Coordinates of C-alpha atoms and ligand atoms in Angstrom, one line a residue:
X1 CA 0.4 -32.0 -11.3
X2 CA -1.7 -29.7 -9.4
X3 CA -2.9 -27.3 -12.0
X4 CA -6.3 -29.2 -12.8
X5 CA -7.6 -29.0 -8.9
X6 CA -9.7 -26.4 -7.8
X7 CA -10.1 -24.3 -5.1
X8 CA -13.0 -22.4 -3.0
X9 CA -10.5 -19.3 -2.3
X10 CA -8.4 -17.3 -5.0
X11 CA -6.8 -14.5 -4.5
X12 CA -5.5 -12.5 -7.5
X13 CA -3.3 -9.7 -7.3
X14 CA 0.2 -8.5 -9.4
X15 CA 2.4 -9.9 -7.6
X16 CA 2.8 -13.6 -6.1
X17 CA 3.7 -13.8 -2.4
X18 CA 7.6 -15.0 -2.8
X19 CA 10.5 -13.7 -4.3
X20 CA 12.8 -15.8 -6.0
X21 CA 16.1 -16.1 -4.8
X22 CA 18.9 -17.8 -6.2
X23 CA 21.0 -20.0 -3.6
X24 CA 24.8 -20.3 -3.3
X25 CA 24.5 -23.0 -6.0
X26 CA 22.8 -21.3 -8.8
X27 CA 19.2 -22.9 -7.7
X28 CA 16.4 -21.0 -7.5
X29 CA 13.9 -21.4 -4.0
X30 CA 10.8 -18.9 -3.8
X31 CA 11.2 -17.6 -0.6
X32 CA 7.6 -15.9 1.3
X33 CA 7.3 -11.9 1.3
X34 CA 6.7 -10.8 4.4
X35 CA 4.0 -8.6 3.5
X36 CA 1.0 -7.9 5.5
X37 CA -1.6 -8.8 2.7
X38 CA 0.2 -12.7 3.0
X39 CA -0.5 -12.6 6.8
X40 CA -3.9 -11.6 6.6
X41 CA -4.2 -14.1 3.9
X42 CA -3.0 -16.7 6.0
X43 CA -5.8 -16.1 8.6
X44 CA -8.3 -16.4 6.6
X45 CA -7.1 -19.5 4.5
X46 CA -6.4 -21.4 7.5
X47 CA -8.9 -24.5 6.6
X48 CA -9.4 -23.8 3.5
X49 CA -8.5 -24.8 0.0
X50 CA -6.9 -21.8 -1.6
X51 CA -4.7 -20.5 -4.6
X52 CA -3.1 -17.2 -5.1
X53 CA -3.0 -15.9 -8.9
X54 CA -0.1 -13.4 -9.4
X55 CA 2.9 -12.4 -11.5
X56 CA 6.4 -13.8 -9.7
X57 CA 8.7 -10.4 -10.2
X58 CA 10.9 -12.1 -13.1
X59 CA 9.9 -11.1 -17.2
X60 CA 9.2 -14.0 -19.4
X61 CA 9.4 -16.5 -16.7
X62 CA 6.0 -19.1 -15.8
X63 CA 7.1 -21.2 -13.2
X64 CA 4.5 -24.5 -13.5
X65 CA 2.0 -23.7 -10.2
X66 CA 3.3 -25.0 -7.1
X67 CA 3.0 -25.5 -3.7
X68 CA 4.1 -23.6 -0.8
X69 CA 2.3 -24.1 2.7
X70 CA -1.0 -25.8 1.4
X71 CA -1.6 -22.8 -0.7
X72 CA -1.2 -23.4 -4.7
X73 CA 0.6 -20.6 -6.4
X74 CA -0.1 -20.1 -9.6
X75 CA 2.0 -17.8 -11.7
X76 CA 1.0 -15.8 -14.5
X77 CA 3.7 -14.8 -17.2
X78 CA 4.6 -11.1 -18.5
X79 CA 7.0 -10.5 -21.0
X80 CA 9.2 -7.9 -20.7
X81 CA 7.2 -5.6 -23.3
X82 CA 4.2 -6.3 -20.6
X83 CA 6.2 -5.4 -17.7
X84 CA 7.1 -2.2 -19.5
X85 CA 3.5 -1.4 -20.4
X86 CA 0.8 -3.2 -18.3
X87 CA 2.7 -2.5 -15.3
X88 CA 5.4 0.5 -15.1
X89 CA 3.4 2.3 -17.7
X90 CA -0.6 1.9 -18.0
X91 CA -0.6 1.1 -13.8
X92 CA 2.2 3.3 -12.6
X93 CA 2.4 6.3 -14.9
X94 CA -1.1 6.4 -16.1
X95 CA -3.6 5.1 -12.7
X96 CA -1.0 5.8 -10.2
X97 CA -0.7 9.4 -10.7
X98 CA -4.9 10.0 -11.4
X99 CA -5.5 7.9 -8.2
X100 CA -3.0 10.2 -6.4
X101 CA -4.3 13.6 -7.7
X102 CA -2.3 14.3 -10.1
X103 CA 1.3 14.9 -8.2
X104 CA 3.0 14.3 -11.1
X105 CA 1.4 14.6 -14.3
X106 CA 0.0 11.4 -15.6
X107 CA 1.1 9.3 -19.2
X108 CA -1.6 7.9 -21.1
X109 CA -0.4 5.8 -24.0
X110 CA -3.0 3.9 -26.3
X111 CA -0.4 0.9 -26.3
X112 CA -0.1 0.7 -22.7
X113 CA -3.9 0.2 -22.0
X114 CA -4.0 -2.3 -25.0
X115 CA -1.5 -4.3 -22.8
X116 CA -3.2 -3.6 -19.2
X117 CA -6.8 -4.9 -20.6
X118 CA -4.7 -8.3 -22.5
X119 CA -3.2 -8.8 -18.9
X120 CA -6.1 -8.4 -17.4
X121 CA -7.9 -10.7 -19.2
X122 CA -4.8 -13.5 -18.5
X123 CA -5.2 -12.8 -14.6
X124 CA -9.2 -13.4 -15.3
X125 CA -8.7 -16.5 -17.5
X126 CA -6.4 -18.0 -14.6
X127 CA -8.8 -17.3 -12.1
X128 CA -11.8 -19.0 -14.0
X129 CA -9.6 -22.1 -14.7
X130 CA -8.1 -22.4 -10.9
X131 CA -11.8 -21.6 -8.8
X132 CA -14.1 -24.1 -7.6
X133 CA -18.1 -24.2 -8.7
X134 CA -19.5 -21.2 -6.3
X135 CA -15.7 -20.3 -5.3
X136 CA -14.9 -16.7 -3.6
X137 CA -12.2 -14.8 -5.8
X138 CA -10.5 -12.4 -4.0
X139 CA -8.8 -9.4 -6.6
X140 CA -6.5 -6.8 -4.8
X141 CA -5.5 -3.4 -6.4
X142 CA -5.5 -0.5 -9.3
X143 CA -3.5 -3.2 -11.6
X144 CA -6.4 -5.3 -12.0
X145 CA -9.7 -3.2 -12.2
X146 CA -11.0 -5.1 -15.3
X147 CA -11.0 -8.7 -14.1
X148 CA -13.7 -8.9 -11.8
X149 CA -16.5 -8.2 -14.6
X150 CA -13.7 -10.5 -17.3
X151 CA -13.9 -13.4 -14.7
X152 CA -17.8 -12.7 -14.4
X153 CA -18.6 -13.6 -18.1
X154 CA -16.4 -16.5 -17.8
X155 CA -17.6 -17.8 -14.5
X156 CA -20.8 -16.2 -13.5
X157 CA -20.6 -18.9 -10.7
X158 CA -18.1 -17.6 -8.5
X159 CA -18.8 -14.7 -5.9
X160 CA -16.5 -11.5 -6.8
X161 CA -14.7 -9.4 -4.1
X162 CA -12.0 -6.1 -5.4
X163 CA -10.0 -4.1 -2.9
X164 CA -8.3 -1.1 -3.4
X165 CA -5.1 -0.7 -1.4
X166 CA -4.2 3.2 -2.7
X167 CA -7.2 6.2 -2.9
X168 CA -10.3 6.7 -5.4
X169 CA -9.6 9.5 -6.9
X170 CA -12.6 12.3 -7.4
X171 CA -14.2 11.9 -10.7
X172 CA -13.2 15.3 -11.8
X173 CA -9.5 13.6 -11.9
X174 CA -11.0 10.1 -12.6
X175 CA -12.9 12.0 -15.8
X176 CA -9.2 12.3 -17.4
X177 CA -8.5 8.8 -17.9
X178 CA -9.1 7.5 -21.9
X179 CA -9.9 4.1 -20.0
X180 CA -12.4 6.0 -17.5
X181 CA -15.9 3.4 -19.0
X182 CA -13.9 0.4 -18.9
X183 CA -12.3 0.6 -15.8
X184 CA -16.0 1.4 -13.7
X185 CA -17.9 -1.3 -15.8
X186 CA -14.7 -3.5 -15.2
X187 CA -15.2 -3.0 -11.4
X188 CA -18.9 -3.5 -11.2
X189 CA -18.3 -7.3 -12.4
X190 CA -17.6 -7.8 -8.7
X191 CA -20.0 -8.5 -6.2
X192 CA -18.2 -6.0 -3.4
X193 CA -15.9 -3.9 -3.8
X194 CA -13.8 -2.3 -0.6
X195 CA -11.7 0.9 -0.5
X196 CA -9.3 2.1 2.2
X197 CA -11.9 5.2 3.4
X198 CA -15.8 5.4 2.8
X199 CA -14.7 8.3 0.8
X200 CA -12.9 6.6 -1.6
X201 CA -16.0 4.2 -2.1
X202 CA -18.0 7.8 -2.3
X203 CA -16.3 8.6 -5.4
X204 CA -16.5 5.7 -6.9
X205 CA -20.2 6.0 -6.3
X206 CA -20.1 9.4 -7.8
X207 CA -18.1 8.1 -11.2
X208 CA -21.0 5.6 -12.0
X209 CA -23.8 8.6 -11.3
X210 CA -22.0 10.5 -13.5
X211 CA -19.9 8.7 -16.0
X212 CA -22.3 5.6 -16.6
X213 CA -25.4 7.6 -15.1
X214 CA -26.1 4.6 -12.8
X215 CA -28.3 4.3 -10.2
X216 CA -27.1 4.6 -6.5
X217 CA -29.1 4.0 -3.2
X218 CA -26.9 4.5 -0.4
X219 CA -23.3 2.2 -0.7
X220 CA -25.2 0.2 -3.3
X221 CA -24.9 0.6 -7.3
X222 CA -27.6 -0.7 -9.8
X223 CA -25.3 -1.9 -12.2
X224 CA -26.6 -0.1 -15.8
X225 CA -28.8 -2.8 -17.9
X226 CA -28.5 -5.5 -15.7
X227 CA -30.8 -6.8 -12.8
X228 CA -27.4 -6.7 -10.7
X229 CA -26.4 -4.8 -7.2
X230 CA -22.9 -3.9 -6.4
X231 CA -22.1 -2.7 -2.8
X232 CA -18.9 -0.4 -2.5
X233 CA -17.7 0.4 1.3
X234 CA -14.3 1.4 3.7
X235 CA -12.9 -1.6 5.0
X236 CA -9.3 0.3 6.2
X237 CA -6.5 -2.4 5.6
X238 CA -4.3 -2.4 8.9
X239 CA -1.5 -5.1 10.0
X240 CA -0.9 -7.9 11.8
X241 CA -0.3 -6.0 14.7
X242 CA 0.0 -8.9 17.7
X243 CA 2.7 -10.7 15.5
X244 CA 5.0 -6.8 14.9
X245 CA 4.5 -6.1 18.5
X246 CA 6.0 -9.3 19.5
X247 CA 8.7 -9.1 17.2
X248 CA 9.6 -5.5 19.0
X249 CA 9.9 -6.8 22.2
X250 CA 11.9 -9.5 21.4
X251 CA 15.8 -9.1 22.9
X252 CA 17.0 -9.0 19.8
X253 CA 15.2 -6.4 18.7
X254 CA 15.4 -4.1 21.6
X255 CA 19.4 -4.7 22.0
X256 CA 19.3 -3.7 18.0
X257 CA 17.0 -0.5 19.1
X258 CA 19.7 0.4 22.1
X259 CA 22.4 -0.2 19.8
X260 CA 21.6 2.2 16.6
X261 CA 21.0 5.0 19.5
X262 CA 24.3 4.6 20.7
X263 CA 26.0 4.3 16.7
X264 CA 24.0 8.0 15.9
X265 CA 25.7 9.7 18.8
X266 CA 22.8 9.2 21.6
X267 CA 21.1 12.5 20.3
X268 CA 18.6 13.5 22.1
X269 CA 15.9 13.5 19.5
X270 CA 15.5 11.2 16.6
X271 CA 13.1 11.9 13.9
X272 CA 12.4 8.9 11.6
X273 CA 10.9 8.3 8.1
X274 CA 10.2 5.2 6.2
X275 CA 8.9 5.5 2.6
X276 CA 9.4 3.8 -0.7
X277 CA 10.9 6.1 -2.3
X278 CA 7.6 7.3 -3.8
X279 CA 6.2 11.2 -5.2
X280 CA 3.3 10.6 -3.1
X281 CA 5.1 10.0 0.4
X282 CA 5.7 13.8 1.1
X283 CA 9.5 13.0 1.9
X284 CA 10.5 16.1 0.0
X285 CA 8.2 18.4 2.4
X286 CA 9.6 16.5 5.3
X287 CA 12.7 17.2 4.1
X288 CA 12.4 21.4 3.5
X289 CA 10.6 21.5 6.9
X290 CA 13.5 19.8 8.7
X291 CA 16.6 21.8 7.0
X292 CA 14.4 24.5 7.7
X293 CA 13.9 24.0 11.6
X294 CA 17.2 23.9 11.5
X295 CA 18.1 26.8 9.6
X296 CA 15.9 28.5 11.7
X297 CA 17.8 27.4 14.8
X298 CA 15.0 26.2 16.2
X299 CA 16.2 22.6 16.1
X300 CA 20.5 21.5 16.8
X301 CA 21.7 19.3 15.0
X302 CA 24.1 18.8 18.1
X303 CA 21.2 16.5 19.6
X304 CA 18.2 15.9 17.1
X305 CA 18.5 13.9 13.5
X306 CA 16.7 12.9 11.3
X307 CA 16.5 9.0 9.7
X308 CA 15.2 8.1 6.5
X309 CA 14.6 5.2 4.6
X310 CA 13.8 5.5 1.1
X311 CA 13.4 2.0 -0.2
X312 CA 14.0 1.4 -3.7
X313 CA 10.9 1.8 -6.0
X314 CA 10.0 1.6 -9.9
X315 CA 12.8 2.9 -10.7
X316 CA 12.8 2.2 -14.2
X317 CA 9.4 5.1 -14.5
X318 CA 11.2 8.9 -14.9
X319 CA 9.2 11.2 -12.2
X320 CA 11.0 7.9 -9.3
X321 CA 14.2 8.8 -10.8
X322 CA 13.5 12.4 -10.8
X323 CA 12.3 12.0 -7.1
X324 CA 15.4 10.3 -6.5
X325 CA 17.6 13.0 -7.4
X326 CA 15.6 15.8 -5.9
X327 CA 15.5 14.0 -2.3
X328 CA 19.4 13.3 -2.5
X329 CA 20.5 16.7 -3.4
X330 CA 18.1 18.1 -0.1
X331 CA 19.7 15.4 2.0
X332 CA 23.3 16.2 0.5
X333 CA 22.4 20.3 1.0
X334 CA 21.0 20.3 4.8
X335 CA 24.3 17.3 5.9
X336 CA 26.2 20.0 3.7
X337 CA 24.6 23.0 5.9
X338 CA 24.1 21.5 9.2
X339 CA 25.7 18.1 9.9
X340 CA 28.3 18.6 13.1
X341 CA 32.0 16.9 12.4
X342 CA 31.3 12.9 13.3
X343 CA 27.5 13.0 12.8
X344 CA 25.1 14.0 10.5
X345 CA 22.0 15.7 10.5
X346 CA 19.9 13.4 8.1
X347 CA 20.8 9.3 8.0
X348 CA 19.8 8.9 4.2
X349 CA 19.3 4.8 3.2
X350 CA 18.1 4.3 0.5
X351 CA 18.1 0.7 0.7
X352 CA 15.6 -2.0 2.0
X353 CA 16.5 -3.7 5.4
X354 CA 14.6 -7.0 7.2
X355 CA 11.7 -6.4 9.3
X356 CA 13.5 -6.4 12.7
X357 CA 16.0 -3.8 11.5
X358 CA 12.7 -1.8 10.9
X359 CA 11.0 -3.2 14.3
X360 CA 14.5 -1.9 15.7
X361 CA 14.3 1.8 13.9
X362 CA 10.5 2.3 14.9
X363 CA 11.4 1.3 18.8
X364 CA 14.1 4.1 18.4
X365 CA 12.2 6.5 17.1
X366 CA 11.3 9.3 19.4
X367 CA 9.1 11.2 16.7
X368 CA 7.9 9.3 13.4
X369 CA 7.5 11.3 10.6
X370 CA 4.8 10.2 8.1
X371 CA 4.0 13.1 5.5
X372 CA 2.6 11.9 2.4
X373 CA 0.8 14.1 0.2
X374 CA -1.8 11.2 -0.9
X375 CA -1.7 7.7 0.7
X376 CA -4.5 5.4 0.5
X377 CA -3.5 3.9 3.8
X378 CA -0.2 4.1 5.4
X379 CA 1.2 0.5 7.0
X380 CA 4.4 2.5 8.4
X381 CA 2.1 4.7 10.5
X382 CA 0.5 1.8 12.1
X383 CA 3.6 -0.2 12.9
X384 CA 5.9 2.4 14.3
X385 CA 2.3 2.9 17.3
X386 CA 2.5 -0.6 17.4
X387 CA 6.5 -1.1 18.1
X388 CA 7.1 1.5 19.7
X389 CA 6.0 0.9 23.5
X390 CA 6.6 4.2 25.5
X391 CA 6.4 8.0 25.1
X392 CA 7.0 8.7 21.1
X393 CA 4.9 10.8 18.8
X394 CA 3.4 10.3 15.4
X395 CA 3.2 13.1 12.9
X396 CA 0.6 12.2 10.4
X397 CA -0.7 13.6 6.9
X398 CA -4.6 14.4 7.1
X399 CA -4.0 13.0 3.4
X400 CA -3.6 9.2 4.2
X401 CA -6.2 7.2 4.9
X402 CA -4.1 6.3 8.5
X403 CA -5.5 9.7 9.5
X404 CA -9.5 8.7 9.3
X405 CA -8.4 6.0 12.3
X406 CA -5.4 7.0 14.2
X407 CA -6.8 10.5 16.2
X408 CA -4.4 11.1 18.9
X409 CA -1.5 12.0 15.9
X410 CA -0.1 15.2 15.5
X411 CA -1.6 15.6 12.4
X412 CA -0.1 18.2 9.5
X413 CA -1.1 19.6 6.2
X414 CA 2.6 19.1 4.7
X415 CA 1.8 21.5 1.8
X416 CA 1.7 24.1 4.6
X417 CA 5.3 23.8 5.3
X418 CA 5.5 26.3 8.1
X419 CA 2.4 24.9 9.7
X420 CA 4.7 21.3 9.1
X421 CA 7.6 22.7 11.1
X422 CA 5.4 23.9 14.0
X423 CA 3.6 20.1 14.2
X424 CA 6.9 18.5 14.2
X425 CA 8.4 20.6 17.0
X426 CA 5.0 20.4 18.9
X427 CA 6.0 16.4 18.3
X428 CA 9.1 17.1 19.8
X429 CA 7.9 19.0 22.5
X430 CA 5.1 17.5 24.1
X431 CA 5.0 16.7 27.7
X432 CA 5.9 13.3 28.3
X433 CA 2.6 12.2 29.9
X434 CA 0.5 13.6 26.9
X435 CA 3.2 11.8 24.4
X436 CA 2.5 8.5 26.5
X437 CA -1.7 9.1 26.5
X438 CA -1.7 9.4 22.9
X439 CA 0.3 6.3 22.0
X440 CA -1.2 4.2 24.1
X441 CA -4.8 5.2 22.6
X442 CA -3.3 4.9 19.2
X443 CA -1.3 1.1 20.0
X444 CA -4.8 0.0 20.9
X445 CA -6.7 1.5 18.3
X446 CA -4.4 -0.8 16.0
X447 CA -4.1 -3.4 18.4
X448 CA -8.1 -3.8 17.7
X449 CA -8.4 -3.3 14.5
X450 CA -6.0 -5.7 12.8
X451 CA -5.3 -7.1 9.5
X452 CA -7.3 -10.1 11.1
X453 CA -10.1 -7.9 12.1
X454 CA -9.9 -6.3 8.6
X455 CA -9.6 -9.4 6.8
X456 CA -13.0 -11.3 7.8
X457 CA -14.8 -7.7 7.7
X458 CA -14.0 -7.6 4.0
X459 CA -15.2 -11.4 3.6
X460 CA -18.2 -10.4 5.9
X461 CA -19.2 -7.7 3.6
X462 CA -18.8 -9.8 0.2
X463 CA -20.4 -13.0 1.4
X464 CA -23.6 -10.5 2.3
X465 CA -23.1 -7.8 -0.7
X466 CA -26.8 -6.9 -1.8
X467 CA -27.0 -9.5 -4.5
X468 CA -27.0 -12.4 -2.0
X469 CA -29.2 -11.4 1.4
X470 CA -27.9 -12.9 4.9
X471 CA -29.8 -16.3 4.8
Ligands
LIG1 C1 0.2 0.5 -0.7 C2 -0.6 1.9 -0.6 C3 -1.5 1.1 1.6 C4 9.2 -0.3 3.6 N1 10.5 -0.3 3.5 C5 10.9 -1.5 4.0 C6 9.8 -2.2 4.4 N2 8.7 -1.4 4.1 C7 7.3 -1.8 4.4 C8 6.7 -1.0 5.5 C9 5.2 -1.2 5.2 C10 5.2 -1.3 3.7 O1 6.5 -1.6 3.2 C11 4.8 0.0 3.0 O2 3.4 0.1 3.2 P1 2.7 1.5 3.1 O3 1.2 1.3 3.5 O4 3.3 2.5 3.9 O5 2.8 2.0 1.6 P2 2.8 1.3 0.0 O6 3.9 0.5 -0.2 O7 2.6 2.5 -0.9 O8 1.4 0.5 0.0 C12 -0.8 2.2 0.9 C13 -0.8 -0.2 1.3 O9 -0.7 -0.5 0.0 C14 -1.6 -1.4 2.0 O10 -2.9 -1.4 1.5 O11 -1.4 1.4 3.0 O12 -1.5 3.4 1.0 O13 0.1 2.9 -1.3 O14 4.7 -2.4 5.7 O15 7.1 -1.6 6.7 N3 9.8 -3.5 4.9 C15 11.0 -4.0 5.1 N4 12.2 -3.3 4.7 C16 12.2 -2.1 4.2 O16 13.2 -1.5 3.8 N5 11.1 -5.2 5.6

């Protein structure tokens, strides 16, 4: 049917932007994700002709491409080996503990990056059959840093953009990786390529001086025996923040928000967290600081608590399951220590809920807790400012890219774990005219900078990257 058109727009990325569900009568629908990488898409493809490459969450399954909304999905097949290695081993246990500085220790396994570069090379293959002479191709993330210089050889036509949603790491800690050559020379097949902070971009910058010994002048790369320019910038992701802040205030929502305060006792204080269930989110430092506070007897249980949801993550890779463990036995010891008869002190889910049960949790929220240890962004941070209308407080990591955009936090160290207890009860504590000063200057930071804002930024800076001059 449609898989011999083309299209002037491709996105690629690991995942597609459905889930399959199966209905009451064993037939499967793709239903849209409600992630914000699918609204800013949607901005930006509005008029256009686009198609979005990606794998569709099932093993050994290639649905034909289809149609949803004017946009052409097309899905690429892994087998269930592939899932295994391309993605929960070479991306998740190899990249994602390098690009994270090494929380966990990282896996490197030859077979593994055999499997990441034959994926790659689908995703690229794909791409090059689906674009349009002179098409943009948009590629998102760590699990596909070799197909912007595959697609290149293939279609030298086509105008290249990568982002990276999680952090560069420094090259000291890039230096480790067996892959380290073919993943920069993979990356400089693009024309542009964005990173959450411009000190991610900086160390990419620094891997090509001194892993390829390239050439840099400023943000721009000479790309080693070619004539080619790569630029590589911050563009910091954000979210569709008119559409959240809608959803908040809708009756619904705000009757929800009334009603969990009343079902956890009306305490006087609730802390919240929202994480997948992730090494790199902090949750067990949030965790020792809280039983801590209230060891200390600086906090009562009697009216503060602390909410958590841990949504379900690669669970199938050891160090999640590990994490798992470690975070339930905390929650199990401070409830065990601390939780009064009828309440408890920490609300553990570790489940995933819709978006207006989250909208409904950040109104609630009197102090949000956001600790991670290395993030390259952080959404959460930036939707709990922007649902939460009144006097809260937002405790934030200097280690997520959040931090470089969203000042007026309370913003920790969480390794320093004293120094974590103090910021949260400074949270708690604040007058609330100061509380109401700082969200407000944070919901409009946000409110300005949008995953609109950030989306035609990004196409801004590939449609002028060095190698093509503003006409
Ligand atoms: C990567 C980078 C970067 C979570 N639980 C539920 C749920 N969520 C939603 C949140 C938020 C998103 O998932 C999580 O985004 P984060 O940015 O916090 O973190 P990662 O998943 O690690 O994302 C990160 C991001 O990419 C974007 O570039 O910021 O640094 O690691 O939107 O609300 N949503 C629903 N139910 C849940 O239970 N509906």
């Amino acid at each position: 049917m449609t898989a011999r058109r083309t299209y002037d727009f491709v996105i690629a990325a690991n995942r597609l932007p459905v889930d399959r569900v199966v209905t009451d009568d064993g037939e499967v629908e793709w239903q849209r994700s409600p992630g914000g990488l699918v609204t800013a898409m949607e901005s930006v493809m509005r008029g256009r002709e686009a198609a979005w490459v990606g794998w569709s969450g099932q093993a050994d399954e290639a649905p034909e491409p289809f149609l949803e909304n004017d946009l052409l999905l097309v899905p690429i097949e892994l087998t269930a080996q592939e899932v295994a290695s391309y993605y929960e081993g070479h991306s998740n246990d190899s990249l994602w503990p390098i690009y994270h500085d090494v929380i966990v220790p990282a896996t490197f396994r030859r077979r593994w990056a055999a499997a990441y570069e034959k994926v790659n090379r689908r995703f690229a293959q794909k791409c090059a059959e689906v674009a349009a002479p002179g098409a943009t191709v948009w590629i998102h993330d760590y699990q596909l840093q070799l197909v912007p210089r595959m697609l290149r050889v293939l279609r030298p036509d086509v105008r290249i953009g990568w982002f990276n949603h999680i952090p560069f790491p420094p090259v000291e800690l890039f230096a480790q990786l067996p892959m380290r050559h073919t993943i920069l020379k993979g990356l400089l097949g693009a024309d542009f390529l964005g990173f959450q902070r411009p000190a991610d971009a900086e160390n990419f910058l620094r891997a090509c001086r001194r892993l390829l010994g390239a050439k840099t002048k400023g943000d721009v790369v000479d790309v080693p025996d070619t004539d080619r320019r790569v630029r590589a910038a911050g563009v910091p992701i954000s979210i569709d923040a008119a559409g959240l802040s809608e959803l908040a205030q809708t009756d619904g929502v705000q009757a929800r928000a009334a009603e969990i305060r009343e079902q956890l006792g009306n305490p006087k204080t609730i802390l919240l967290g929202v994480d997948r269930l992730d090494y790199t989110k902090g949750i067990r430092h949030r965790m020792k600081a809280f039983g801590e506070l209230l060891t200390d007897g600086r906090l009562d249980p009697a009216d503060t608590m602390l909410v958590q949801v841990a949504s379900p993550s690669r669970e199938r890779v050891a160090a999640y399951r590990e994490l798992r463990h470690q975070v339930e036995r905390t929650v199990g010891n401070i409830n065990g220590a601390h939780s009064p008869i009828g309440s408890t002190a920490v609300t553990y889910m570790h489940r995933s809920f819709p978006r207006e049960e989250m909208a409904a949790l950040y109104c609630v929220a009197d102090v949000m807790l956001v600790t991670p240890l290395r993030d390259g962004m952080n959404l959460v941070a930036k939707e709990y400012v922007t649902c939460h209308d009144g006097p809260g407080a937002l405790v934030l990591s200097e280690f997520t890219g959040a931090a470089n955009e969203l000042k007026q936090a309370f913003r920790c160290n969480p390794h320093d774990i004293e120094a974590l207890k103090h910021t949260i009860l400074a949270a708690i504590d604040a007058p609330e005219a100061e509380r109401t000063k700082r969200m407000r200057a944070l919901r409009r930071q946000v409110a300005r900078n949008d995953v609109q804002r950030w989306a035609s930024n990004y196409l801004d800076a590939l449609k002028y990257a060095p190698d093509k001059p503003p006409a």
